[in-house]
Short mmCIF file of C-alpha atoms and ligand atoms in Angstrom, two decimals:
data_model
loop_
_atom_site.label_atom_id
_atom_site.label_comp_id
_atom_site.label_asym_id
_atom_site.label_seq_id
_atom_site.Cartn_x
_atom_site.Cartn_y
_atom_site.Cartn_z
CA MET A 1 0.00 0.00 0.00
CA THR A 2 1.42 3.38 -0.93
CA ASP A 3 0.78 6.12 1.58
CA ASN A 4 -1.32 9.04 0.54
CA THR A 5 0.44 11.95 2.20
CA ALA A 6 -2.43 14.26 1.25
CA TYR A 7 -4.83 12.50 3.65
CA THR A 8 -4.36 12.36 7.40
CA GLY A 9 -7.36 11.46 9.51
CA ARG A 10 -7.76 10.88 13.21
CA PHE A 11 -9.94 9.47 15.94
CA ALA A 12 -9.95 11.60 19.08
CA PRO A 13 -11.83 9.97 21.96
CA THR A 14 -12.22 11.52 25.41
CA PRO A 15 -11.16 8.90 27.97
CA SER A 16 -14.12 9.54 30.24
CA GLY A 17 -15.38 5.98 30.04
CA PRO A 18 -15.37 2.93 27.77
CA LEU A 19 -16.12 3.16 24.04
CA HIS A 20 -19.77 2.46 23.14
CA PHE A 21 -21.60 1.83 19.87
CA GLY A 22 -21.69 5.57 19.04
CA SER A 23 -17.93 5.83 19.47
CA LEU A 24 -17.47 2.72 17.33
CA VAL A 25 -19.46 4.30 14.50
CA THR A 26 -17.23 7.40 14.64
CA ALA A 27 -14.04 5.34 14.81
CA VAL A 28 -15.12 3.11 11.91
CA GLY A 29 -16.29 6.05 9.77
CA SER A 30 -13.03 7.95 10.17
CA TYR A 31 -10.95 4.77 9.73
CA LEU A 32 -12.70 3.74 6.51
CA ASP A 33 -12.56 7.22 5.04
CA ALA A 34 -8.80 7.38 5.71
CA ARG A 35 -7.87 3.87 4.64
CA SER A 36 -10.01 3.92 1.50
CA GLN A 37 -7.86 6.87 0.37
CA GLN A 38 -4.59 5.23 1.47
CA GLY A 39 -4.45 7.90 4.15
CA ARG A 40 -2.95 7.85 7.62
CA TRP A 41 -5.23 7.35 10.61
CA LEU A 42 -3.98 8.81 13.87
CA LEU A 43 -5.17 8.43 17.42
CA ARG A 44 -5.39 11.27 19.92
CA MET A 45 -6.47 10.95 23.55
CA GLU A 46 -8.43 14.04 24.49
CA ASP A 47 -7.57 13.88 28.16
CA VAL A 48 -7.28 17.63 28.59
CA ASP A 49 -10.39 17.98 30.77
CA THR A 50 -8.86 16.18 33.74
CA PRO A 51 -11.95 16.09 36.00
CA ARG A 52 -13.80 14.14 33.28
CA VAL A 53 -10.98 11.67 32.69
CA GLN A 54 -11.47 8.24 34.22
CA THR A 55 -8.47 6.30 35.44
CA GLY A 56 -7.72 3.36 33.17
CA SER A 57 -10.07 4.55 30.46
CA ALA A 58 -7.36 5.54 27.94
CA ASP A 59 -5.74 2.10 28.11
CA ASP A 60 -9.12 0.45 27.90
CA ILE A 61 -9.89 2.44 24.73
CA LEU A 62 -6.58 1.41 23.15
CA SER A 63 -7.11 -2.28 23.82
CA THR A 64 -10.72 -2.10 22.63
CA LEU A 65 -9.63 -0.53 19.33
CA GLU A 66 -7.06 -3.29 18.96
CA ALA A 67 -9.67 -5.96 19.63
CA PHE A 68 -11.71 -4.45 16.78
CA ASP A 69 -8.61 -4.43 14.53
CA LEU A 70 -8.78 -0.65 14.28
CA HIS A 71 -5.03 -0.04 14.13
CA TRP A 72 -3.73 3.49 14.12
CA ASP A 73 -0.49 4.91 12.73
CA GLY A 74 2.36 6.19 14.88
CA PRO A 75 2.33 7.02 18.57
CA VAL A 76 -0.83 8.06 20.41
CA LEU A 77 -0.91 11.79 21.14
CA TYR A 78 -2.05 12.58 24.70
CA GLN A 79 -3.39 16.08 25.18
CA SER A 80 -2.28 15.98 28.81
CA GLN A 81 1.29 16.07 27.41
CA ARG A 82 0.62 19.14 25.30
CA PHE A 83 0.17 21.94 27.84
CA GLU A 84 3.34 23.76 26.77
CA ALA A 85 2.13 23.90 23.17
CA TYR A 86 -1.28 25.25 24.28
CA GLU A 87 0.41 27.86 26.44
CA ALA A 88 2.61 28.97 23.53
CA ILE A 89 -0.45 29.45 21.32
CA LEU A 90 -2.22 31.45 24.04
CA GLN A 91 0.87 33.64 24.21
CA GLN A 92 0.79 34.12 20.44
CA LEU A 93 -2.91 35.06 20.54
CA THR A 94 -2.20 37.55 23.33
CA GLU A 95 0.49 39.18 21.19
CA GLN A 96 -1.99 39.32 18.29
CA GLY A 97 -4.41 41.16 20.60
CA LEU A 98 -6.94 38.34 20.28
CA LEU A 99 -7.04 37.09 23.86
CA TYR A 100 -8.33 38.75 27.02
CA ALA A 101 -9.04 37.83 30.61
CA CYS A 102 -12.66 37.61 31.75
CA ARG A 103 -14.09 37.55 35.27
CA CYS A 104 -17.73 36.88 34.38
CA SER A 105 -19.14 33.72 35.87
CA ARG A 106 -21.64 31.54 34.07
CA ARG A 107 -24.17 32.17 36.81
CA GLN A 108 -23.83 35.91 36.41
CA LEU A 109 -24.40 35.65 32.64
CA ILE A 110 -27.49 33.51 33.19
CA GLU A 111 -28.87 35.99 35.74
CA GLU A 112 -28.28 38.74 33.22
CA LYS A 113 -30.33 36.70 30.75
CA VAL A 114 -27.75 36.92 27.97
CA ARG A 115 -28.88 35.37 24.69
CA GLN A 116 -28.41 31.68 23.95
CA GLY A 117 -26.92 30.63 20.63
CA PRO A 118 -26.32 27.21 19.09
CA LEU A 119 -23.24 26.74 21.29
CA GLY A 120 -24.71 28.16 24.50
CA LEU A 121 -24.61 31.58 26.13
CA ILE A 122 -23.47 34.36 23.82
CA TYR A 123 -20.89 36.28 25.81
CA PRO A 124 -21.69 40.01 25.55
CA GLY A 125 -18.05 41.13 25.79
CA HIS A 126 -18.15 42.86 29.21
CA CYS A 127 -14.46 42.24 29.93
CA ARG A 128 -13.08 43.02 26.47
CA ASN A 129 -11.56 46.31 27.54
CA ARG A 130 -11.09 45.72 31.26
CA ASN A 131 -7.44 44.66 30.91
CA LEU A 132 -7.73 42.12 33.70
CA ASP A 133 -4.78 40.07 34.88
CA PRO A 134 -4.80 36.67 33.10
CA ALA A 135 -3.96 34.97 36.42
CA GLY A 136 -7.11 33.80 38.20
CA HIS A 137 -9.40 34.53 35.27
CA SER A 138 -10.66 32.69 32.23
CA LEU A 139 -9.19 33.67 28.86
CA ARG A 140 -11.40 34.47 25.92
CA LEU A 141 -10.78 34.64 22.19
CA ARG A 142 -11.87 37.94 20.75
CA ILE A 143 -14.17 37.45 17.76
CA ASP A 144 -14.80 40.78 16.10
CA GLY A 145 -17.90 40.92 13.98
CA PRO A 146 -19.00 40.25 11.43
CA ALA A 147 -17.14 36.95 11.45
CA VAL A 148 -18.95 34.88 8.87
CA ILE A 149 -17.49 31.42 8.54
CA GLU A 150 -18.49 29.21 5.64
CA PHE A 151 -17.46 25.71 4.72
CA GLU A 152 -18.67 22.71 2.84
CA ASP A 153 -19.19 19.57 4.90
CA ARG A 154 -18.74 16.46 2.78
CA HIS A 155 -21.94 14.99 4.19
CA CYS A 156 -23.96 17.87 5.59
CA GLY A 157 -23.33 20.24 2.69
CA PRO A 158 -22.69 23.99 2.78
CA ARG A 159 -22.66 25.53 6.27
CA ARG A 160 -22.54 29.15 7.32
CA MET A 161 -22.51 31.02 10.63
CA ASP A 162 -21.77 34.53 11.83
CA LEU A 163 -19.68 33.68 14.87
CA ALA A 164 -19.74 37.15 16.34
CA ALA A 165 -23.55 37.25 16.30
CA GLU A 166 -24.33 33.64 17.17
CA VAL A 167 -21.47 32.50 19.40
CA GLY A 168 -19.50 35.45 20.76
CA ASP A 169 -16.04 35.38 22.35
CA VAL A 170 -15.29 31.80 23.41
CA VAL A 171 -13.25 30.66 26.41
CA LEU A 172 -9.89 29.09 25.49
CA LYS A 173 -8.64 28.58 29.04
CA ARG A 174 -10.98 28.12 31.93
CA VAL A 175 -10.68 29.85 35.28
CA ASP A 176 -9.68 26.49 36.82
CA GLY A 177 -6.69 26.41 34.43
CA ILE A 178 -8.11 23.78 32.07
CA TYR A 179 -7.48 24.33 28.37
CA ALA A 180 -10.68 24.39 26.36
CA TYR A 181 -11.52 21.71 23.82
CA HIS A 182 -11.65 24.39 21.07
CA LEU A 183 -8.02 25.32 21.73
CA ALA A 184 -6.65 21.80 22.14
CA VAL A 185 -8.40 20.41 19.07
CA VAL A 186 -7.24 23.19 16.73
CA VAL A 187 -3.66 23.20 17.99
CA ASP A 188 -3.39 19.41 17.82
CA ASP A 189 -5.08 18.91 14.45
CA ALA A 190 -2.48 21.29 12.98
CA PHE A 191 0.37 19.70 14.94
CA GLN A 192 -0.61 16.23 13.68
CA GLY A 193 -1.09 17.46 10.12
CA VAL A 194 -4.73 16.38 10.02
CA SER A 195 -6.27 17.05 6.61
CA ASP A 196 -9.63 15.37 7.19
CA ILE A 197 -11.86 15.43 10.24
CA VAL A 198 -14.52 12.74 10.36
CA ARG A 199 -16.58 12.80 13.57
CA GLY A 200 -20.10 12.92 14.94
CA ALA A 201 -22.60 15.54 13.80
CA ASP A 202 -22.90 16.85 17.36
CA LEU A 203 -19.62 18.65 16.60
CA LEU A 204 -20.77 20.22 13.33
CA ASP A 205 -21.40 23.66 14.85
CA VAL A 206 -18.17 23.86 16.84
CA SER A 207 -16.33 23.53 13.52
CA PHE A 208 -17.08 27.22 12.90
CA VAL A 209 -15.12 28.18 16.01
CA HIS A 210 -12.29 25.84 15.05
CA ARG A 211 -12.03 27.27 11.56
CA TYR A 212 -12.01 30.79 12.89
CA LEU A 213 -9.26 30.04 15.39
CA ALA A 214 -7.22 28.07 12.84
CA SER A 215 -7.36 30.93 10.37
CA GLN A 216 -6.27 33.46 13.03
CA LEU A 217 -3.29 31.17 13.63
CA ASN A 218 -2.58 30.90 9.88
CA GLN A 219 -3.09 27.15 9.96
CA PRO A 220 -4.30 25.11 7.00
CA LEU A 221 -8.04 24.38 7.21
CA PRO A 222 -9.07 20.72 7.21
CA ARG A 223 -11.94 19.13 5.30
CA TYR A 224 -14.91 17.89 7.33
CA LEU A 225 -17.31 15.01 7.22
CA HIS A 226 -19.81 14.89 10.08
CA LEU A 227 -21.39 11.50 10.61
CA PRO A 228 -24.98 10.80 11.62
CA LEU A 229 -25.35 10.28 15.36
CA VAL A 230 -26.49 7.19 17.15
CA TYR A 231 -29.45 8.05 19.35
CA ALA A 232 -30.40 6.36 22.58
CA GLU A 233 -33.94 7.67 21.99
CA PRO A 234 -35.27 10.47 19.76
CA GLY A 235 -33.28 13.63 20.36
CA ARG A 236 -30.85 12.08 22.86
CA LYS A 237 -27.45 11.09 21.60
CA LEU A 238 -26.10 7.75 22.81
CA SER A 239 -23.59 8.51 25.55
CA LYS A 240 -22.56 7.45 29.00
CA GLN A 241 -25.27 9.75 30.37
CA THR A 242 -27.98 8.09 28.27
CA GLY A 243 -26.92 4.62 29.41
CA ALA A 244 -24.64 3.54 26.56
CA GLN A 245 -23.08 0.16 27.22
CA ALA A 246 -19.39 -0.55 26.84
CA LEU A 247 -18.51 -2.37 23.60
CA ASP A 248 -18.43 -6.13 24.08
CA ARG A 249 -15.15 -7.29 22.53
CA SER A 250 -16.38 -10.85 22.15
CA ARG A 251 -19.02 -9.56 19.71
CA ALA A 252 -16.62 -7.41 17.64
CA GLY A 253 -17.62 -9.02 14.31
CA VAL A 254 -21.32 -8.38 14.97
CA LEU A 255 -20.85 -4.84 16.22
CA LEU A 256 -18.61 -3.92 13.28
CA PHE A 257 -21.20 -5.26 10.88
CA ASP A 258 -23.89 -3.21 12.63
CA ALA A 259 -21.67 -0.12 12.55
CA LEU A 260 -21.17 -0.54 8.79
CA GLU A 261 -24.92 -0.83 8.30
CA PHE A 262 -25.54 2.20 10.50
CA LEU A 263 -23.18 4.12 8.21
CA GLY A 264 -25.35 3.19 5.22
CA GLN A 265 -22.92 0.60 3.87
CA THR A 266 -24.31 -2.78 2.83
CA PRO A 267 -21.98 -5.62 3.77
CA PRO A 268 -23.17 -9.08 2.70
CA ARG A 269 -25.34 -10.67 5.42
CA ASP A 270 -23.01 -13.61 5.93
CA LEU A 271 -20.26 -11.25 7.10
CA ARG A 272 -22.20 -10.52 10.32
CA GLY A 273 -19.99 -11.96 13.05
CA ALA A 274 -16.99 -12.48 10.73
CA ALA A 275 -13.47 -11.62 11.84
CA PRO A 276 -13.00 -7.87 12.43
CA ARG A 277 -10.21 -7.74 9.82
CA GLU A 278 -12.52 -9.19 7.20
CA LEU A 279 -15.27 -6.68 7.95
CA LEU A 280 -12.90 -3.74 7.91
CA ASP A 281 -11.28 -4.88 4.68
CA TRP A 282 -14.74 -5.13 3.12
CA GLY A 283 -15.53 -1.66 4.48
CA VAL A 284 -12.35 -0.07 3.13
CA GLU A 285 -12.91 -1.57 -0.29
CA HIS A 286 -16.58 -0.56 -0.52
CA TRP A 287 -16.66 2.71 1.46
CA GLN A 288 -19.27 5.05 -0.01
CA PRO A 289 -19.66 8.24 2.07
CA GLY A 290 -22.45 9.19 -0.33
CA HIS A 291 -24.52 6.39 1.20
CA LEU A 292 -24.47 7.80 4.73
CA PRO A 293 -28.03 8.24 5.97
CA THR A 294 -29.31 11.77 6.30
CA ALA A 295 -32.44 11.22 8.38
CA ALA A 296 -30.55 10.55 11.61
CA LEU A 297 -28.86 13.92 11.28
CA THR A 298 -31.68 15.98 12.77
CA THR A 299 -30.70 16.75 16.33
N1 LIG B 301 -12.99 14.28 22.03
C1 LIG B 301 -14.22 14.55 21.35
C2 LIG B 301 -15.27 13.56 21.75
O1 LIG B 301 -14.93 12.49 22.24
C3 LIG B 301 -14.09 14.48 19.85
C4 LIG B 301 -13.30 15.62 19.32
C5 LIG B 301 -13.17 15.70 17.82
O2 LIG B 301 -13.31 14.68 17.13
O3 LIG B 301 -12.91 16.80 17.36
O4 LIG B 301 -16.43 13.84 21.58
ZN1 ZN B 302 -16.20 38.91 31.41
#
């Protein structure tokens, strides 16, 4: 197999519990998209939000992926090892005049009845010109309006959002010192040379923030493919909170078959329960992102 250096994909689980069927669908979708284009497929542990991280979960995720024959390229990148890189980028943003300290608490913003947007409370910019000391405060990215971000999702089609109007200045470092997902994901996707992001549709709207931040940092912008979500019940994504069960490794060949079907692919019936390698090889050979279902996309 010749490597396609133009395609680098990744799977980026948060080690807050075992992988479930929804995570398997995301892992399989990103794996098949990468491998069907002879691309690289990297693994990143998003263990930046330490209070959410569960001891042993990262290792459990690695051995589960191996049991499903989902082999990644190169070393695993742990976000908990990347704090210096995040700090350097925050410094760069400060020098660009794009970062400021904020003392507003969430409760205060709720009491003030600030508007809600697709990503939550729209910060009204109270601290923009207060020149607060970064120590002991959260740090926000300044998003001057209008900041219209447009991109074409390979599955969801053309997307557009005015970030200044609908999102507002986002937090990149929390008051408790934790680096925000938006910061870590953008810094690490560039660091790992990711060209293609394939992940669940619950992250479609945050892509606008990521693209904005990446362009402020002069980083190349990746392509996106957001996959339909697995629902526990209508309107509720399958997750630990909605009672998702850990993947049963002894049923890998059945679960992989079901994941392929969920992704709109049509493996032959007699492959259900086959060896994981056989199912993944079939998937790589027959991967048709155009067959992904659209109905399940409505959140
Ligand atoms: N860590 C995120 C999650 O588990 C995924 C981040 C991403 O793919 O950008 O939901
Ligand atoms: Zn503030």
